[in-house]
């Protein structure tokens, strides 16, 4: 299906009791599929029944879809068709919306809608059509953003968002934010139970508390863009942050409802649009819902396990050394029950027991336990999502579920685990030279339920004839260096002989489609001597400091000779992606 269609003499039909749905028809009375509205990957409305137009609009206009009066759904659905503002096949003079439903037909534009649209489409007129309307020429883009699998947005929508000029942060903007729902009415909006105490706890530890409902949207954006570390109560504010977030920011969301990791609000959006690993703190031991509710709703309240939340915050670098779980001030079960009874809420027990709190904040969903192989710098890098950031971005962009990944230079298995977990690859085979890290990697795979999907071997892969190779192992560090017999070794290192295995043998056995490689400067020889015809994608870390500018050119020439082309959008910090068309 085309992502955008220009329809002459189009008919826009809003939702009504008689229409049965909403959308656009062409001049031949055929429904325009690009106008379909999806939520959670399923149609939100059926195509409407055809009806005659009651109004007529001359000129060229953009079909903008539904206008929602719910803040979160407005962000992910009402903005989802505006991407032609960045790259339209032809100029248009206004945005044409339709109401979300019958109750919205007579509503005026809300303040938050006006503020966002004035920011994202400055000077562009807009209308909400409440009657069937014929349009002389209508640009109909497909939905470029949404919920579920659409939360990451299509490439055109992401380009549009990245091209916007957002409000800049103040010079002295706070660097740590806690975005709370504590000010919302408990009968109308869900909360973390004990959120007021948690707010005070974080405030004492340097966090600036943000009540979004008290601020203009532009003020919220300015604060979000200026912060380095943000913690959100699970809710729509995460979607706004996701639109304006910048690489390098660190964010977490405290859940208030039972949720599978794939259902956490904003995680796909932040991963795809900004390369941010949204940490999910799921400490909900009971969910309190209105007595009539059969499933979680926007009104659900979360009763949290203090120890689990405390350990999550500790891994996020928030708590002080003298703090304990009791320092959070969360209410007792008895106090929660009394409070919820007053508003006629009933408890729902967690379907499965809470897992043990993470020993370290997760790295892209991978639970990484603290160990002697992780320095304080390693821990901060993992916690903040900085570790192997470019490799992660490139892998998430290109690797698919049916891929078989060959990883050279696995270290402790952290990057491979993140790829296996997030890309859900068919299989991943890793090779690591440092014997100290082999068992660390296997323990990590076991801890994260990946042992049947991921394997690691203690070998060096060579692309040509090469005897057993030596490496120099750095004690207690996620690194190694190839041996240079001309130079003395540091006292913190030891030499280790590692058996070699030929690339051709591994390819024949494993049949990989993706090569992920960081072999500390040995790439030049490997690329010039190997056969890479099996590989659809190669993601490689090149080390210019080792083999110089000429060596970089030779590496790239070898990749081109293998029939691959460079993906220039995913080549940064020495990490390059090469793909086969």
PDB file of C-alpha atoms in Angstrom, residues 342-530:
ATOM      1  CA  UNK A 342     -13.615   4.736  50.515  1.00  0.00           C
ATOM      2  CA  UNK A 343     -13.772   5.087  46.733  1.00  0.00           C
ATOM      3  CA  UNK A 344     -15.226   1.595  46.072  1.00  0.00           C
ATOM      4  CA  UNK A 345     -12.072   0.065  44.563  1.00  0.00           C
ATOM      5  CA  UNK A 346     -11.239  -3.642  44.844  1.00  0.00           C
ATOM      6  CA  UNK A 347      -7.844  -5.403  44.719  1.00  0.00           C
ATOM      7  CA  UNK A 348      -6.591  -7.652  41.935  1.00  0.00           C
ATOM      8  CA  UNK A 349      -3.668  -9.863  42.836  1.00  0.00           C
ATOM      9  CA  UNK A 350      -0.653 -10.083  40.568  1.00  0.00           C
ATOM     10  CA  UNK A 351      -1.025 -12.998  38.111  1.00  0.00           C
ATOM     11  CA  UNK A 352       2.563 -14.113  38.770  1.00  0.00           C
ATOM     12  CA  UNK A 353       4.780 -13.434  41.798  1.00  0.00           C
ATOM     13  CA  UNK A 354       7.068 -10.445  41.603  1.00  0.00           C
ATOM     14  CA  UNK A 355      10.526 -11.475  40.422  1.00  0.00           C
ATOM     15  CA  UNK A 356      13.530 -10.777  42.584  1.00  0.00           C
ATOM     16  CA  UNK A 357      14.528  -7.107  42.349  1.00  0.00           C
ATOM     17  CA  UNK A 358      17.210  -6.539  39.721  1.00  0.00           C
ATOM     18  CA  UNK A 359      20.755  -6.519  41.036  1.00  0.00           C
ATOM     19  CA  UNK A 360      21.454  -3.791  38.489  1.00  0.00           C
ATOM     20  CA  UNK A 361      19.074  -1.713  36.416  1.00  0.00           C
ATOM     21  CA  UNK A 362      18.288  -3.572  33.220  1.00  0.00           C
ATOM     22  CA  UNK A 363      20.157  -2.854  30.000  1.00  0.00           C
ATOM     23  CA  UNK A 364      17.533  -2.871  27.223  1.00  0.00           C
ATOM     24  CA  UNK A 365      15.526  -5.372  29.265  1.00  0.00           C
ATOM     25  CA  UNK A 366      18.527  -7.562  30.113  1.00  0.00           C
ATOM     26  CA  UNK A 367      18.936  -8.067  33.868  1.00  0.00           C
ATOM     27  CA  UNK A 368      22.682  -7.697  34.470  1.00  0.00           C
ATOM     28  CA  UNK A 369      23.933  -8.760  37.924  1.00  0.00           C
ATOM     29  CA  UNK A 370      26.814  -6.874  39.488  1.00  0.00           C
ATOM     30  CA  UNK A 371      30.118  -8.754  39.350  1.00  0.00           C
ATOM     31  CA  UNK A 372      33.851  -8.270  39.665  1.00  0.00           C
ATOM     32  CA  UNK A 373      34.094  -7.932  35.864  1.00  0.00           C
ATOM     33  CA  UNK A 374      32.071  -4.692  36.007  1.00  0.00           C
ATOM     34  CA  UNK A 375      33.809  -1.521  37.088  1.00  0.00           C
ATOM     35  CA  UNK A 376      31.895   1.464  38.470  1.00  0.00           C
ATOM     36  CA  UNK A 377      32.237   3.046  35.029  1.00  0.00           C
ATOM     37  CA  UNK A 378      30.829  -0.096  33.365  1.00  0.00           C
ATOM     38  CA  UNK A 379      27.847  -0.021  35.733  1.00  0.00           C
ATOM     39  CA  UNK A 380      27.082   3.635  34.997  1.00  0.00           C
ATOM     40  CA  UNK A 381      27.411   2.960  31.271  1.00  0.00           C
ATOM     41  CA  UNK A 382      24.937   0.066  31.451  1.00  0.00           C
ATOM     42  CA  UNK A 383      22.552   1.887  33.760  1.00  0.00           C
ATOM     43  CA  UNK A 384      22.434   4.923  31.509  1.00  0.00           C
ATOM     44  CA  UNK A 385      22.160   2.955  28.252  1.00  0.00           C
ATOM     45  CA  UNK A 386      25.491   4.304  26.985  1.00  0.00           C
ATOM     46  CA  UNK A 387      27.258   0.924  26.690  1.00  0.00           C
ATOM     47  CA  UNK A 388      27.571  -0.097  23.018  1.00  0.00           C
ATOM     48  CA  UNK A 389      24.950   2.540  22.156  1.00  0.00           C
ATOM     49  CA  UNK A 390      25.691   2.673  18.439  1.00  0.00           C
ATOM     50  CA  UNK A 391      25.845  -1.110  18.063  1.00  0.00           C
ATOM     51  CA  UNK A 392      22.470  -1.365  19.799  1.00  0.00           C
ATOM     52  CA  UNK A 393      20.927   1.266  17.553  1.00  0.00           C
ATOM     53  CA  UNK A 394      22.238  -0.352  14.384  1.00  0.00           C
ATOM     54  CA  UNK A 395      21.154  -3.827  15.449  1.00  0.00           C
ATOM     55  CA  UNK A 396      17.659  -2.743  16.450  1.00  0.00           C
ATOM     56  CA  UNK A 397      17.280  -0.930  13.120  1.00  0.00           C
ATOM     57  CA  UNK A 398      18.214  -3.827  10.864  1.00  0.00           C
ATOM     58  CA  UNK A 399      18.057  -7.225  12.595  1.00  0.00           C
ATOM     59  CA  UNK A 400      14.859  -9.249  12.096  1.00  0.00           C
ATOM     60  CA  UNK A 401      13.229 -12.165  13.891  1.00  0.00           C
ATOM     61  CA  UNK A 402      14.339 -14.750  11.314  1.00  0.00           C
ATOM     62  CA  UNK A 403      18.002 -13.695  11.447  1.00  0.00           C
ATOM     63  CA  UNK A 404      20.821 -15.863  12.747  1.00  0.00           C
ATOM     64  CA  UNK A 405      23.482 -13.651  14.327  1.00  0.00           C
ATOM     65  CA  UNK A 406      27.186 -14.431  14.541  1.00  0.00           C
ATOM     66  CA  UNK A 407      28.857 -12.238  17.177  1.00  0.00           C
ATOM     67  CA  UNK A 408      32.635 -11.888  17.378  1.00  0.00           C
ATOM     68  CA  UNK A 409      33.895 -10.297  20.579  1.00  0.00           C
ATOM     69  CA  UNK A 410      31.020 -11.085  22.941  1.00  0.00           C
ATOM     70  CA  UNK A 411      32.666  -9.836  26.159  1.00  0.00           C
ATOM     71  CA  UNK A 412      30.261 -10.766  28.994  1.00  0.00           C
ATOM     72  CA  UNK A 413      27.342 -11.396  26.627  1.00  0.00           C
ATOM     73  CA  UNK A 414      25.483  -8.180  27.406  1.00  0.00           C
ATOM     74  CA  UNK A 415      25.129  -6.809  23.871  1.00  0.00           C
ATOM     75  CA  UNK A 416      24.246 -10.207  22.428  1.00  0.00           C
ATOM     76  CA  UNK A 417      21.606 -10.718  25.116  1.00  0.00           C
ATOM     77  CA  UNK A 418      20.034  -7.327  24.364  1.00  0.00           C
ATOM     78  CA  UNK A 419      19.852  -8.180  20.654  1.00  0.00           C
ATOM     79  CA  UNK A 420      18.436 -11.648  21.249  1.00  0.00           C
ATOM     80  CA  UNK A 421      15.856 -10.321  23.712  1.00  0.00           C
ATOM     81  CA  UNK A 422      14.701  -7.282  21.740  1.00  0.00           C
ATOM     82  CA  UNK A 423      15.059  -8.473  18.153  1.00  0.00           C
ATOM     83  CA  UNK A 424      13.858 -12.004  19.044  1.00  0.00           C
ATOM     84  CA  UNK A 425      16.336 -13.532  16.605  1.00  0.00           C
ATOM     85  CA  UNK A 426      16.164 -17.167  15.607  1.00  0.00           C
ATOM     86  CA  UNK A 427      19.599 -17.846  17.129  1.00  0.00           C
ATOM     87  CA  UNK A 428      22.769 -16.046  18.203  1.00  0.00           C
ATOM     88  CA  UNK A 429      26.223 -17.671  18.307  1.00  0.00           C
ATOM     89  CA  UNK A 430      28.927 -15.694  20.096  1.00  0.00           C
ATOM     90  CA  UNK A 431      32.704 -16.076  20.263  1.00  0.00           C
ATOM     91  CA  UNK A 432      34.805 -14.598  23.050  1.00  0.00           C
ATOM     92  CA  UNK A 433      38.579 -14.713  23.608  1.00  0.00           C
ATOM     93  CA  UNK A 434      38.675 -13.912  27.331  1.00  0.00           C
ATOM     94  CA  UNK A 435      38.081 -17.124  29.291  1.00  0.00           C
ATOM     95  CA  UNK A 436      37.104 -15.135  32.407  1.00  0.00           C
ATOM     96  CA  UNK A 437      34.022 -13.811  30.616  1.00  0.00           C
ATOM     97  CA  UNK A 438      32.697 -17.066  29.161  1.00  0.00           C
ATOM     98  CA  UNK A 439      31.023 -18.203  32.378  1.00  0.00           C
ATOM     99  CA  UNK A 440      29.798 -14.659  33.063  1.00  0.00           C
ATOM    100  CA  UNK A 441      28.072 -14.664  29.684  1.00  0.00           C
ATOM    101  CA  UNK A 442      26.527 -18.107  30.186  1.00  0.00           C
ATOM    102  CA  UNK A 443      25.198 -17.066  33.599  1.00  0.00           C
ATOM    103  CA  UNK A 444      23.703 -13.945  32.010  1.00  0.00           C
ATOM    104  CA  UNK A 445      21.953 -16.006  29.323  1.00  0.00           C
ATOM    105  CA  UNK A 446      20.571 -18.316  32.021  1.00  0.00           C
ATOM    106  CA  UNK A 447      19.346 -15.418  34.164  1.00  0.00           C
ATOM    107  CA  UNK A 448      17.478 -13.863  31.239  1.00  0.00           C
ATOM    108  CA  UNK A 449      15.953 -17.046  29.815  1.00  0.00           C
ATOM    109  CA  UNK A 450      18.148 -17.033  26.715  1.00  0.00           C
ATOM    110  CA  UNK A 451      20.207 -20.206  27.122  1.00  0.00           C
ATOM    111  CA  UNK A 452      18.231 -22.069  24.431  1.00  0.00           C
ATOM    112  CA  UNK A 453      18.558 -19.182  21.979  1.00  0.00           C
ATOM    113  CA  UNK A 454      22.144 -17.996  22.559  1.00  0.00           C
ATOM    114  CA  UNK A 455      25.449 -19.883  22.693  1.00  0.00           C
ATOM    115  CA  UNK A 456      28.981 -18.685  23.436  1.00  0.00           C
ATOM    116  CA  UNK A 457      32.270 -20.390  22.575  1.00  0.00           C
ATOM    117  CA  UNK A 458      35.856 -19.702  23.693  1.00  0.00           C
ATOM    118  CA  UNK A 459      37.665 -19.350  20.364  1.00  0.00           C
ATOM    119  CA  UNK A 460      39.130 -16.820  17.969  1.00  0.00           C
ATOM    120  CA  UNK A 461      37.593 -16.936  14.483  1.00  0.00           C
ATOM    121  CA  UNK A 462      40.056 -16.431  11.650  1.00  0.00           C
ATOM    122  CA  UNK A 463      39.316 -15.804   7.991  1.00  0.00           C
ATOM    123  CA  UNK A 464      42.601 -17.215   6.676  1.00  0.00           C
ATOM    124  CA  UNK A 465      45.427 -19.459   7.821  1.00  0.00           C
ATOM    125  CA  UNK A 466      46.493 -18.484  11.318  1.00  0.00           C
ATOM    126  CA  UNK A 467      48.024 -20.471  14.184  1.00  0.00           C
ATOM    127  CA  UNK A 468      46.671 -20.370  17.728  1.00  0.00           C
ATOM    128  CA  UNK A 469      46.403 -16.708  18.659  1.00  0.00           C
ATOM    129  CA  UNK A 470      47.428 -14.905  21.793  1.00  0.00           C
ATOM    130  CA  UNK A 471      45.516 -12.211  23.602  1.00  0.00           C
ATOM    131  CA  UNK A 472      46.283 -10.009  26.556  1.00  0.00           C
ATOM    132  CA  UNK A 473      43.491 -10.130  29.131  1.00  0.00           C
ATOM    133  CA  UNK A 474      42.758  -7.131  31.345  1.00  0.00           C
ATOM    134  CA  UNK A 475      41.846  -8.319  34.838  1.00  0.00           C
ATOM    135  CA  UNK A 476      38.266  -7.578  35.930  1.00  0.00           C
ATOM    136  CA  UNK A 477      37.414  -5.602  32.804  1.00  0.00           C
ATOM    137  CA  UNK A 478      35.115  -5.993  29.788  1.00  0.00           C
ATOM    138  CA  UNK A 479      38.025  -5.806  27.364  1.00  0.00           C
ATOM    139  CA  UNK A 480      40.978  -7.601  25.857  1.00  0.00           C
ATOM    140  CA  UNK A 481      43.892  -6.675  23.633  1.00  0.00           C
ATOM    141  CA  UNK A 482      45.764  -8.699  21.075  1.00  0.00           C
ATOM    142  CA  UNK A 483      49.293  -9.523  22.120  1.00  0.00           C
ATOM    143  CA  UNK A 484      52.173  -7.462  20.806  1.00  0.00           C
ATOM    144  CA  UNK A 485      55.274  -9.478  21.681  1.00  0.00           C
ATOM    145  CA  UNK A 486      57.443  -6.402  21.098  1.00  0.00           C
ATOM    146  CA  UNK A 487      55.896  -4.545  24.030  1.00  0.00           C
ATOM    147  CA  UNK A 488      55.951  -5.386  27.752  1.00  0.00           C
ATOM    148  CA  UNK A 489      52.613  -6.343  29.255  1.00  0.00           C
ATOM    149  CA  UNK A 490      51.000  -4.346  32.053  1.00  0.00           C
ATOM    150  CA  UNK A 491      51.010  -5.989  35.489  1.00  0.00           C
ATOM    151  CA  UNK A 492      47.194  -5.878  35.410  1.00  0.00           C
ATOM    152  CA  UNK A 493      47.140  -8.138  32.328  1.00  0.00           C
ATOM    153  CA  UNK A 494      47.964 -11.725  31.589  1.00  0.00           C
ATOM    154  CA  UNK A 495      48.653 -13.585  28.356  1.00  0.00           C
ATOM    155  CA  UNK A 496      46.292 -16.283  27.220  1.00  0.00           C
ATOM    156  CA  UNK A 497      46.499 -18.701  24.280  1.00  0.00           C
ATOM    157  CA  UNK A 498      43.170 -19.230  22.540  1.00  0.00           C
ATOM    158  CA  UNK A 499      42.403 -21.866  19.915  1.00  0.00           C
ATOM    159  CA  UNK A 500      41.327 -20.644  16.500  1.00  0.00           C
ATOM    160  CA  UNK A 501      38.442 -21.778  14.320  1.00  0.00           C
ATOM    161  CA  UNK A 502      37.882 -20.950  10.661  1.00  0.00           C
ATOM    162  CA  UNK A 503      35.076 -18.624   9.596  1.00  0.00           C
ATOM    163  CA  UNK A 504      34.165 -20.929   6.725  1.00  0.00           C
ATOM    164  CA  UNK A 505      33.551 -23.810   9.151  1.00  0.00           C
ATOM    165  CA  UNK A 506      31.360 -21.686  11.415  1.00  0.00           C
ATOM    166  CA  UNK A 507      29.335 -20.356   8.473  1.00  0.00           C
ATOM    167  CA  UNK A 508      28.788 -23.899   7.164  1.00  0.00           C
ATOM    168  CA  UNK A 509      27.632 -25.110  10.590  1.00  0.00           C
ATOM    169  CA  UNK A 510      25.574 -22.127  11.803  1.00  0.00           C
ATOM    170  CA  UNK A 511      24.360 -20.492   8.549  1.00  0.00           C
ATOM    171  CA  UNK A 512      24.432 -16.919   9.924  1.00  0.00           C
ATOM    172  CA  UNK A 513      22.744 -13.986   8.178  1.00  0.00           C
ATOM    173  CA  UNK A 514      24.140 -11.191  10.396  1.00  0.00           C
ATOM    174  CA  UNK A 515      27.718 -10.565  11.500  1.00  0.00           C
ATOM    175  CA  UNK A 516      28.292  -8.406  14.587  1.00  0.00           C
ATOM    176  CA  UNK A 517      31.993  -7.768  15.073  1.00  0.00           C
ATOM    177  CA  UNK A 518      34.274  -5.910  17.493  1.00  0.00           C
ATOM    178  CA  UNK A 519      37.632  -7.700  17.522  1.00  0.00           C
ATOM    179  CA  UNK A 520      39.874  -4.886  18.717  1.00  0.00           C
ATOM    180  CA  UNK A 521      41.689  -3.961  15.525  1.00  0.00           C
ATOM    181  CA  UNK A 522      41.839  -7.344  13.802  1.00  0.00           C
ATOM    182  CA  UNK A 523      39.018  -6.383  11.415  1.00  0.00           C
ATOM    183  CA  UNK A 524      41.326  -5.400   8.553  1.00  0.00           C
ATOM    184  CA  UNK A 525      42.897  -8.829   8.103  1.00  0.00           C
ATOM    185  CA  UNK A 526      39.595 -10.559   8.771  1.00  0.00           C
ATOM    186  CA  UNK A 527      37.633  -8.551   6.195  1.00  0.00           C
ATOM    187  CA  UNK A 528      40.295  -8.837   3.498  1.00  0.00           C
ATOM    188  CA  UNK A 529      40.527 -12.637   3.801  1.00  0.00           C
ATOM    189  CA  UNK A 530      36.977 -13.740   4.553  1.00  0.00           C
TER     190      UNK A 530
END
